[in-house]
XYZ file of C-alpha atoms in Angstrom:
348
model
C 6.081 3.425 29.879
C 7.854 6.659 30.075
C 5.015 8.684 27.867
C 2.260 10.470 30.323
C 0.167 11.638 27.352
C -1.060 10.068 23.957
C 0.005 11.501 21.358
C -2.745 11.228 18.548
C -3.464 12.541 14.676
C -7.349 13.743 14.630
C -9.092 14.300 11.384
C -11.015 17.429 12.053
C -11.980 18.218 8.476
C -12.845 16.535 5.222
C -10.797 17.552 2.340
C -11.512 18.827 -0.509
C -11.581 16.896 -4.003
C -8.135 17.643 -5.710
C -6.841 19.061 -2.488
C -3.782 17.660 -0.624
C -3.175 19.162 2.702
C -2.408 18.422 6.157
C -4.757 21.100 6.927
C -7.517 18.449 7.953
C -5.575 17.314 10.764
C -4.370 18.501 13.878
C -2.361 16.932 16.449
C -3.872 16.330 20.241
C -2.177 15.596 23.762
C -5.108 16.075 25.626
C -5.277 12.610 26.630
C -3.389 10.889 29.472
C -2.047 7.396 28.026
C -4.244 4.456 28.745
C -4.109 2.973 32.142
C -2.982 -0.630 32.086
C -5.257 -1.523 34.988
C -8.346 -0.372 33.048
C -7.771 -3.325 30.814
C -11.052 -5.522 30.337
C -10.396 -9.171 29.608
C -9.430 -9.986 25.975
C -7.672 -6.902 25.584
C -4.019 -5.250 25.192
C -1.999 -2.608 25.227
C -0.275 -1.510 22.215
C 2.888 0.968 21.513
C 2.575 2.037 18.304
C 6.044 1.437 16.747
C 5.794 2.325 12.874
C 2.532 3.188 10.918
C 1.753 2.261 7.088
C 0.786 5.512 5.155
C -1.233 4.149 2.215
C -3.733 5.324 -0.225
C -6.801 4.031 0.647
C -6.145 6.585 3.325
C -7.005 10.277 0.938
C -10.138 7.573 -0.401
C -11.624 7.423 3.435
C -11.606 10.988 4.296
C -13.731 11.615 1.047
C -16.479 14.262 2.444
C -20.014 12.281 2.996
C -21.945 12.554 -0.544
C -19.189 12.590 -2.473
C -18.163 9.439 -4.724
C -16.116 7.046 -3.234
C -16.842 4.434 -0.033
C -19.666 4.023 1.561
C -20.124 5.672 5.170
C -18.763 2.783 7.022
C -15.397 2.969 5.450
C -15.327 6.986 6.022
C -13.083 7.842 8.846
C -14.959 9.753 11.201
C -13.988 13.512 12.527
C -12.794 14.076 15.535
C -11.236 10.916 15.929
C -7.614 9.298 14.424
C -7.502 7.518 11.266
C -6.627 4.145 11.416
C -5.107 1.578 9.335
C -1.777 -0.762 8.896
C 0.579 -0.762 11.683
C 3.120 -2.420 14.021
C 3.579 -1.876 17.676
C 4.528 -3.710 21.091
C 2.104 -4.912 23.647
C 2.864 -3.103 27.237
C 0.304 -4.398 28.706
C -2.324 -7.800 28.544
C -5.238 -9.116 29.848
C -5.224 -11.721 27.060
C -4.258 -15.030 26.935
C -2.508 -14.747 23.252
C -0.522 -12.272 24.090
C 2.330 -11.552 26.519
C 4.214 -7.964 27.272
C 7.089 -7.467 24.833
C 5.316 -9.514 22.213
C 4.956 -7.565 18.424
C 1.868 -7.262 16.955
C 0.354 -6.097 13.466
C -3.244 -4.029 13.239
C -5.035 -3.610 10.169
C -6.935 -0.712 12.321
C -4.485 0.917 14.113
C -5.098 4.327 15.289
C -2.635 7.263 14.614
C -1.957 7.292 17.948
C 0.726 6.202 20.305
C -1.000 3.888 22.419
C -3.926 1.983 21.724
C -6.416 -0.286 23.664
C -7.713 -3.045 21.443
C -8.897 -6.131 20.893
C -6.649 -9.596 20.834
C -8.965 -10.679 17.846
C -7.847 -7.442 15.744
C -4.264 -8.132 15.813
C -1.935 -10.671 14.210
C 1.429 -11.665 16.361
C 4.469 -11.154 15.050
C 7.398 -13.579 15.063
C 10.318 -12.341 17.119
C 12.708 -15.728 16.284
C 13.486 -14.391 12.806
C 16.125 -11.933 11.535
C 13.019 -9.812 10.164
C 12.829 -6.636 11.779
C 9.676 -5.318 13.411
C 9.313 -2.886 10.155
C 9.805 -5.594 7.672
C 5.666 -6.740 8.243
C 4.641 -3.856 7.117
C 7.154 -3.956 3.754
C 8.784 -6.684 2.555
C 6.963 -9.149 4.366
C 3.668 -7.302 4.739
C 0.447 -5.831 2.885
C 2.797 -4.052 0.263
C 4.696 -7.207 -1.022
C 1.626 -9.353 -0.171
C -0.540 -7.530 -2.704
C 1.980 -7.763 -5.227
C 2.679 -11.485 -4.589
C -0.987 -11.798 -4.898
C -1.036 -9.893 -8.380
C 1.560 -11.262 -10.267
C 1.617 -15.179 -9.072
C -2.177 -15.659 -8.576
C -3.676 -12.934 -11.247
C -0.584 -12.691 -13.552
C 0.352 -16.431 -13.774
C 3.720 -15.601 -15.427
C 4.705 -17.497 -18.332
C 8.687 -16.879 -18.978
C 9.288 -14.853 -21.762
C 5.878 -12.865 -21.497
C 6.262 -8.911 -21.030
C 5.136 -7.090 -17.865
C 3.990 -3.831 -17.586
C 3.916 -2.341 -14.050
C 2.317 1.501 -13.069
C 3.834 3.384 -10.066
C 6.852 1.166 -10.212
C 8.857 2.473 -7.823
C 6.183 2.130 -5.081
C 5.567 0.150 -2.462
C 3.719 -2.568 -4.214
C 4.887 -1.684 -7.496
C 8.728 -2.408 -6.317
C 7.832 -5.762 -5.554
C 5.884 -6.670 -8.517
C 9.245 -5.182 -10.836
C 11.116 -8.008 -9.126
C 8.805 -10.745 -8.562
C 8.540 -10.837 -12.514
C 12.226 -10.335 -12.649
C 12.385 -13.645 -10.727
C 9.435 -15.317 -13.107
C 11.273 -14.995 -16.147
C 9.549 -11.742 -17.518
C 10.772 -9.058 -19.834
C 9.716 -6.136 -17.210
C 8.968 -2.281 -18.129
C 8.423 0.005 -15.264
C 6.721 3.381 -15.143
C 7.754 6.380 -12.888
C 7.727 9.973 -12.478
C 10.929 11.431 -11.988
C 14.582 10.072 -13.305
C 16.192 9.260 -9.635
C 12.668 6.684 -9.733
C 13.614 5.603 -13.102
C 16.981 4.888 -12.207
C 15.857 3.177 -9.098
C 13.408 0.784 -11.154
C 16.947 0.274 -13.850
C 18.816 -0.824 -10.507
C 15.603 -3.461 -9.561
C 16.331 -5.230 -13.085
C 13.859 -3.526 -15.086
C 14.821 -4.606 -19.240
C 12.837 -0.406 -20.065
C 11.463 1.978 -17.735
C 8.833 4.716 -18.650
C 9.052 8.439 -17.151
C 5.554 8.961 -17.182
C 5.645 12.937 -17.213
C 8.268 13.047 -19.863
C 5.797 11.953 -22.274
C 2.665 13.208 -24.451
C 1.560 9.898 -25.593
C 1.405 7.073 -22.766
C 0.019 4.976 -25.398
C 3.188 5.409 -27.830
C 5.355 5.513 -24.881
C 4.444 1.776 -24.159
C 4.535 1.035 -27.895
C 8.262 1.991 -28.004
C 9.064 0.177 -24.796
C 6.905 -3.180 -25.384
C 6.622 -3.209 -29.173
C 5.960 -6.883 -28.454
C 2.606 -5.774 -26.726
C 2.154 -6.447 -23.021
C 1.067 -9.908 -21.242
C 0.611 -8.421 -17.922
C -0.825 -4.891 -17.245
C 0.253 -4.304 -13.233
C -1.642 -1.160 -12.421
C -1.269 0.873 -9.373
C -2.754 4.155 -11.112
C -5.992 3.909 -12.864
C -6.958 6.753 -15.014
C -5.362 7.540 -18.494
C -2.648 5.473 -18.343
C -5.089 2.382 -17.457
C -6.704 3.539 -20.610
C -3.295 3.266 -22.786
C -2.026 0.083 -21.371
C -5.474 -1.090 -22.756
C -4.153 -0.376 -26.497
C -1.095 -2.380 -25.871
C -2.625 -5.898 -24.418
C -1.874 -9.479 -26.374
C -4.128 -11.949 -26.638
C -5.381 -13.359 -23.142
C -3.646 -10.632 -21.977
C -4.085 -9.952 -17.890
C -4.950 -6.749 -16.100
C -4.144 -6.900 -12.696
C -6.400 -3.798 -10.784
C -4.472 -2.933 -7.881
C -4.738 0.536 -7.372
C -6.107 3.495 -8.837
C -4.146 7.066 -6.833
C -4.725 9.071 -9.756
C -8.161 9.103 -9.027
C -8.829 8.473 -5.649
C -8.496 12.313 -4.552
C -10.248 13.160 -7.575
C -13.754 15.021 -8.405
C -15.089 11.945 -10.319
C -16.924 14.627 -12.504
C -14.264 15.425 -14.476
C -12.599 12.569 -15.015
C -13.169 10.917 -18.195
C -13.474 7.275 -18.132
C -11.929 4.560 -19.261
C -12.506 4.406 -23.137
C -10.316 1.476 -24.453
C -12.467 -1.573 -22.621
C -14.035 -2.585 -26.184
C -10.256 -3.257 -27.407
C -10.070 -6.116 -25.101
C -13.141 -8.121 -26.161
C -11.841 -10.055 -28.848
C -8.264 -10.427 -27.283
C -10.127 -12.483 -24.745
C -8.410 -10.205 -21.775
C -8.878 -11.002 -18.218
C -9.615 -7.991 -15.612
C -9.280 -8.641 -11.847
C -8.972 -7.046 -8.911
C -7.214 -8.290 -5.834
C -7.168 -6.998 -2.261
C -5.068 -7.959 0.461
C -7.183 -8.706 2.791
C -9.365 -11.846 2.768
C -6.053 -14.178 2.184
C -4.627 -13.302 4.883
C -4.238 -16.314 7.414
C -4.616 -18.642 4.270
C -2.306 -20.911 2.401
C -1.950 -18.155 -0.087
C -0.196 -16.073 2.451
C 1.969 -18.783 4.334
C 3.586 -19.307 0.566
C 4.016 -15.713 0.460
C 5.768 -15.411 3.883
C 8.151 -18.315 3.040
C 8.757 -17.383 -0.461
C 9.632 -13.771 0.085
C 11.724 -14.684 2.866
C 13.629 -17.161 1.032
C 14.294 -14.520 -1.525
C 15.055 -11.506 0.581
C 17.745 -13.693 2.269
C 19.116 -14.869 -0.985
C 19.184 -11.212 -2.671
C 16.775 -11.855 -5.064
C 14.254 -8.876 -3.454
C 15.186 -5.791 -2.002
C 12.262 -3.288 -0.726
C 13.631 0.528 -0.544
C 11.088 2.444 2.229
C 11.012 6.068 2.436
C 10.565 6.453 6.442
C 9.495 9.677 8.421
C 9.925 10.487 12.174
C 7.547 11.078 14.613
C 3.451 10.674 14.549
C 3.434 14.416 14.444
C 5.045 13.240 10.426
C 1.824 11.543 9.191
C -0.199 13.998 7.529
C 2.655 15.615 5.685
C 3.416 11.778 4.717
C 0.000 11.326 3.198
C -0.305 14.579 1.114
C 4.058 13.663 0.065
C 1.955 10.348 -1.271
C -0.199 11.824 -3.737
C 2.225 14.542 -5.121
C 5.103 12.234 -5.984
C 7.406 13.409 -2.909
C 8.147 9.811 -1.511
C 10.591 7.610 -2.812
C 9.828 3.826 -1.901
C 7.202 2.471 1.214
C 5.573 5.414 2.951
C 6.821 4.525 6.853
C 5.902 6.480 9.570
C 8.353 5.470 12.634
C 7.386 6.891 15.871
């Protein structure tokens, strides 16, 4: 290891509702990097090689008594966030793992190097083509969610019409193509017309430009007048509400995300009005999250499927990728006011 301090990202602040800044954070080299020798049995040392910037990250530094988590999902000040990452173990005192070996944390610190647990990590395969950055894209949380949404949730039937929020995201990307693949008329929504022409180039048959238009609930009219089978959202808020209008019968509503609200003083939001329309279609609501199927069958489909297709040109994954830790908190806030264009990526 050449590095003689750890570099880290410490939340000092809480943000406010509706605020986006990077003002909350600082960075710190205070600290030397962790000695190897230190290392207690069952443990490793990690390299931080790429970080996931997501949104459940703006939902966790929620001030305490506002809406949103409970306290043990609130990052605490004066310490890094955490979440999805990919590094290299430099040092082990664990059987499982051996230097040079790549790992994946759920709980990675925005740090550069981390002591942690062998149970909290997930080795990576190093016999593949993949790339180290690929399980944290293509073959990671972002395509996992969406394989989770539109196979297990959705349960395409070809010829059905699927509508899919933040389109040109990370998850929403995937979701575009997996129902591309399934046989689906596909209509993506996005914010700006370089997204909209992105979502075009992914095979989308109509693509929405959400801030070109007054009425999201005409706007999906005109591009589904055969009404929508699958409701993909990523977003929440009023466009939830419009996609409600526009559901067939035994219509689904896959709840993956809601960023248009996550930042947001739940005071003056107005809430979803449109659930009554949905009783007597017979529509089916769920949520999915990422997390509990990992390790299961569910995933090991996922993993060979999306492999398969990658390698075949069937799925491409476009990631937006920033340089240096120092690049985080400028990454999150570029998040939430539409400045990224594909997977959110910090490479250090």
């Amino acid at each position: 290891m050449e590095d003689t301090f750890n570099t880290r990202v410490v939340l000092q602040a809480y943000p406010p509702k509706d605020v986006h800044t990077t003002a909350c954070f600082t960075i710190d080299r205070s600290q030397p990097v962790p000695d190897a020798n230190a290392l207690q049995l069952g443990q490793v040392l990690v390299k931080t090689e790429a970080l996931s910037i997501d949104p459940h990250h703006r939902l966790y530094i929620d001030a305490p008594g506002e809406s949103g988590p409970g306290e043990e999902f609130r990052y605490p000040l004066g310490q890094p966030i955490f979440g999805i990452g990919v590094g290299t173990v430099v040092a082990s005192r664990s059987d499982s793992y051996s230097i040079g070996d790549w790992v994946r944390g759920d709980e990675l610190p925005w740090q550069a190097y981390t002591v942690i647990s062998d149970q909290a990590l997930t080795k990576l395969s190093k016999t593949t083509s993949a790339p180290l950055l690929d399980h944290i894209g293509v073959l990671g949380m972002p395509a996992f969610t969406a394989y989770l949404g539109i196979v297990t949730v959705g349960r395409p039937k070809r010829g059905e019409t699927l509508l899919v929020s933040a389109a040109s995201g990370a998850v929403g990307q995937i979701a575009v193509q997996l129902g591309k693949v399934n046989g689906l008329r596909v209509v993506g929504v996005a914010g700006s017309d370089d997204k909209v022409e992105h979502i075009k180039h992914l095979g989308a048959d109509a693509v929405i430009n959400y801030k070109a238009c007054e009425d999201y609930a005409r706007a999906i009219s005109q591009a589904a007048p055969e009404g929508i089978d699958i409701y993909f959202d990523n977003v929440g808020g009023e466009f939830l509400d419009a996609a409600l209008l526009n559901l067939n019968r035994h219509a689904r509503v896959v709840i993956c995300g809601s960023i248009s609200t996550y930042a947001a003083d739940k005071s003056k939001i107005a809430g979803v009005k449109n659930l009554d329309t949905t009783i007597v279609k017979e529509v089916t609501l769920q949520s999915i999250y990422y997390q509990p199927h990992l390790g299961t069958l569910v995933e090991a489909d996922f993993l060979e499927e999306m492999a398969q297709m990658v390698a075949c040109g069937q799925i491409e994954f476009k990631t937006d990728e920033r340089i240096g830790l120092e690049s985080a908190p400028q990454a999150l806030v570029d998040l939430f006011t539409g400045r990224n264009f594909g997977k959110l990526i910090v490479r250090l």
